[in-house]
Structures are given as structure tokens and as C-alpha cells.
Coordinates of C-alpha atoms in Angstrom, one line a residue:
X228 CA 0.0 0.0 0.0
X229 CA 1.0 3.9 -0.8
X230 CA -0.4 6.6 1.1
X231 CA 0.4 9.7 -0.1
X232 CA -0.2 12.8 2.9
X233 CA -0.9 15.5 0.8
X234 CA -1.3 19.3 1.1
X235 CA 0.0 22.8 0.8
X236 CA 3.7 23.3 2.5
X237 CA 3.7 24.1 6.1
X238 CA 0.5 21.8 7.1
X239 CA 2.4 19.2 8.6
X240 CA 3.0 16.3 5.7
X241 CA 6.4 15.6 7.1
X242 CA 5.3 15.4 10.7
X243 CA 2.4 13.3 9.8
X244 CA 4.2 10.9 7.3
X245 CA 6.7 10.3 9.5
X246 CA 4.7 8.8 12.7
X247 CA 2.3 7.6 9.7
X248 CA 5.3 5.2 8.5
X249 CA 6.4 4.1 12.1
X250 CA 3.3 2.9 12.8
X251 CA 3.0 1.1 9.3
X252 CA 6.5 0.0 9.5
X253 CA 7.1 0.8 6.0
X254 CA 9.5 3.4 4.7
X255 CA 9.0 7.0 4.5
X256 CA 9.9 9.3 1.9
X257 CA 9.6 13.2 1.5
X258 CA 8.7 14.3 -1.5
X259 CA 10.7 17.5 -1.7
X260 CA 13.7 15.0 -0.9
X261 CA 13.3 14.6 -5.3
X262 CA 13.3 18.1 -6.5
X263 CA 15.6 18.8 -8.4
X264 CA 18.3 21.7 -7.8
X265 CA 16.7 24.0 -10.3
X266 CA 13.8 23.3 -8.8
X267 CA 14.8 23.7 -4.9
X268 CA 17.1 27.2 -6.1
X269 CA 13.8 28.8 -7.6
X270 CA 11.8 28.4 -4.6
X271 CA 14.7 29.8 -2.7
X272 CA 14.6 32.6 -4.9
X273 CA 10.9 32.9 -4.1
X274 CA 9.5 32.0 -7.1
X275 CA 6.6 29.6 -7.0
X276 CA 6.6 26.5 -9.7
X277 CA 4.9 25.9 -12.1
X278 CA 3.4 23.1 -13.9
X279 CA 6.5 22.4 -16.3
X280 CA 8.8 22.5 -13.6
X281 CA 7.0 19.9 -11.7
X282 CA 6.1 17.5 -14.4
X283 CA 9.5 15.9 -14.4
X284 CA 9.5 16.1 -10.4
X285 CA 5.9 14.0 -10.4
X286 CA 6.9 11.9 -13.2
X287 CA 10.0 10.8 -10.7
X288 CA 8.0 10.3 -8.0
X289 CA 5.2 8.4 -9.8
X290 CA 8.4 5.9 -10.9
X291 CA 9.3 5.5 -7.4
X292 CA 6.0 4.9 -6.4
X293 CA 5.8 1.7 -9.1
X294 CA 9.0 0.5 -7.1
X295 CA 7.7 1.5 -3.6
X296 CA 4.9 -0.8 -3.9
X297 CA 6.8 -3.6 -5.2
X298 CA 8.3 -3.6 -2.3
X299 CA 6.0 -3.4 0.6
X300 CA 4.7 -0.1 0.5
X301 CA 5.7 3.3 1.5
X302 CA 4.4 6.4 2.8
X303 CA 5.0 9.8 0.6
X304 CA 4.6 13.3 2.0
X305 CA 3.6 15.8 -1.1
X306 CA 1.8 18.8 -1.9
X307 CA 0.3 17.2 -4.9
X308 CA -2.0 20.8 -5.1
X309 CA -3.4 20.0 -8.2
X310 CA -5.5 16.9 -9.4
X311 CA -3.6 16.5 -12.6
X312 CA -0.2 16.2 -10.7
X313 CA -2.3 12.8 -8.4
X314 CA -2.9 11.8 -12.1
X315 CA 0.4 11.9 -12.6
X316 CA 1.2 10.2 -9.3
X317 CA -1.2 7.5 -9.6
X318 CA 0.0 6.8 -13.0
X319 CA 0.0 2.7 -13.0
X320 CA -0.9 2.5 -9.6
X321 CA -4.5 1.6 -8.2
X322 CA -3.8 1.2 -4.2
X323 CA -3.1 4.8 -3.6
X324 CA -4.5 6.2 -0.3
X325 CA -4.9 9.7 -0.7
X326 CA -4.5 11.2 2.9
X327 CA -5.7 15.3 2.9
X328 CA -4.6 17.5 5.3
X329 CA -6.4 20.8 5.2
X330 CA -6.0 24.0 7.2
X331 CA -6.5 27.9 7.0
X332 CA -3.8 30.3 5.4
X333 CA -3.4 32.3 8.5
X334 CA -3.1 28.7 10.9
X335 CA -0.1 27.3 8.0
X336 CA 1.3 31.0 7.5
X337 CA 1.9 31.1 11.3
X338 CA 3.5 27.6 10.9
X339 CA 6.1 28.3 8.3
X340 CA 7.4 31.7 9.9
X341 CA 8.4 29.4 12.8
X342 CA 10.1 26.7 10.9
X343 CA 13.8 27.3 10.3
X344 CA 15.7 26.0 7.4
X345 CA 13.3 25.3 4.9
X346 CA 14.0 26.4 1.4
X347 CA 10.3 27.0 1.0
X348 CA 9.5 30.3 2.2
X349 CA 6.3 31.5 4.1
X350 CA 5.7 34.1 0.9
X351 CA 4.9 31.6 -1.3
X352 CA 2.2 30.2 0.7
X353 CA -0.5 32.1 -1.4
X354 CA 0.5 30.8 -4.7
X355 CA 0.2 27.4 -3.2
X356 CA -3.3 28.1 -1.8
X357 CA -4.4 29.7 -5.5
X358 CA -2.9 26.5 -7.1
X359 CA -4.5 23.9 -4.3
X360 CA -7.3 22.2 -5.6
X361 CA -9.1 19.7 -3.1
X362 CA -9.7 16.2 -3.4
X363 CA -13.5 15.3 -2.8
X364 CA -11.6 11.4 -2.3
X365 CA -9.5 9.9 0.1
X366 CA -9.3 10.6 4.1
X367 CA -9.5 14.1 5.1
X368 CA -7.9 15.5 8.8
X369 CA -7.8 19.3 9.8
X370 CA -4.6 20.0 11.2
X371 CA -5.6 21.7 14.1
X372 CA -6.2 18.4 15.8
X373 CA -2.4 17.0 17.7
X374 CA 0.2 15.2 15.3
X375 CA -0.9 11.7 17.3
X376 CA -4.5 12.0 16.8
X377 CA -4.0 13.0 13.3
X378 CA -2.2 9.7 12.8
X379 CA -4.5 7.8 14.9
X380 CA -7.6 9.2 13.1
X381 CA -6.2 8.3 9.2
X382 CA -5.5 4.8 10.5
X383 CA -8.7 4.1 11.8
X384 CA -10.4 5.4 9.1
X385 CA -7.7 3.4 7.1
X386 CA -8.7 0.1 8.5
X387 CA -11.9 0.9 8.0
X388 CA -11.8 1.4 4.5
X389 CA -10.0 -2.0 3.9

């Protein structure tokens, strides 16, 4: 199995993948790990992405997703903002668990300013919410709930769904 935590930077992917994959006991990978410099130097910059420079970021990751699974499984922490970059994703794949994690500008602004060393900067949080379109699939948590019942709520409504 895949699950891929989703969402716009700053609403706790990372955090919630991590704990996500411990509990699973399968590996977990960050998403952003895969950009390429170009990529990663841009968004320093504080320019946002945009869809050409992440098509051969997804395209990547949807090839490591084919091996992922081949092996056991995996848990992925990625924006995937738009639903033609999950199409990408799922590209050959059909056990994808999409896991959402929603939450207010001003809630993940407040977030980022306090994270240090992230190339990703709390500026280009907008363009992220303008290019954010939400999936009406998969399992859905509001971050303002504690990283624990956050991973305690996507696997019971994980095992649920099986």
C-alpha cells in the first residue's frame, strides 16, 4: 500500500508521514527530498513552480511509487496541489490512499514563519493556496487536531476502509 499525505507546504505532511510510517513499518519518503536543484534554487529565490517544472518532479516520483509498492509499500509526503499532478502520481498504480490534510492560510502562515531552514518560504504560501485544488476522495484531517490524533484518526479510518 501507498499513502500519499498531501497538502499545501507548512500543514504538517512531514510530521504526519513520519509517525504515519512508524506505525505502518514501511519506509518513509519526503517528496521535496526529489526536486531537483533547479527546482529547490527557484523556490529559494521565491519564485513559486509551475506546472512544467514539476512534471519531471511527479513523473520521478510516480516511478518510485511503481517500485515503492513492489516492495511493501511506503508512505509519501507531497503537496500534490493540483489533481492532474495525483494523475500523474497514480499513474500505474490503483492502491493509492490519498491522505488530505487541510487547514487555514493564516493557521499554516503562522506555521512556516516558525520553521527554520526550509527552502520554502512563508511568501509563497499564497500561490500554493491559488494552485491547491481539493480532493472530494480519500481521508481528510484538519490539522488543528495533535500530530498523534491526526495519525491515529487516518489509521482508523484506514482500517476501516479496507
Amino acid at each position: 500500500m501507498i499513502i500519499i499525505v498531501m497538502g499545501v507546504s507548512g500543514c504538517g505532511k512531514t510530521t504526519i508521514g513520519k509517525q504515519l510510517s512508524q506505525s505502518m513499518k514501511v519506509p518513509f519518503y519526503d517528496a521535496d527530498d526529489f526536486h531537483p536543484l533547479v527546482n529547490v534554487q527557484k523556490m529559494a529565490n521565491g519564485e513559486p513552480l509551475n506546472d512544467d517544472d514539476r512534471r519531471p518532479w511527479l513523473q520521478s516520483l510516480a516511478d518510485h511509487i511503481v517500485q515503492w509498492k513492489s516492495t511493501g509499500g511506503a508512505v509519501l509526503a507531497c503537496s500534490a496541489l493540483k489533481e492532474s499532478y495525483r494523475k500523474i502520481l497514480g499513474s500505474g498504480m490503483t492502491e493509492i490512499q490519498w491522505v488530505y490534510l487541510p487547514g487555514t492560510y493564516d493557521q499554516i502562515k503562522t506555521r512556516m514563519e516558525n520553521r527554520e531552514d526550509h527552502y520554502m518560504k512563508a511568501d509563497l504560501l499564497r500561490s500554493q493556496f491559488e494552485a491547491l485544488e481539493e480532493p472530494d476522495y480519500g481521508i481528510r484531517v484538519d490539522i488543528s487536531l495533535s500530530p498523534k490524533e491526526i495519525v491515529h484518526s487516518i489509521l482508523a479510518r484506514w482500517n476501516d476502509a479496507r
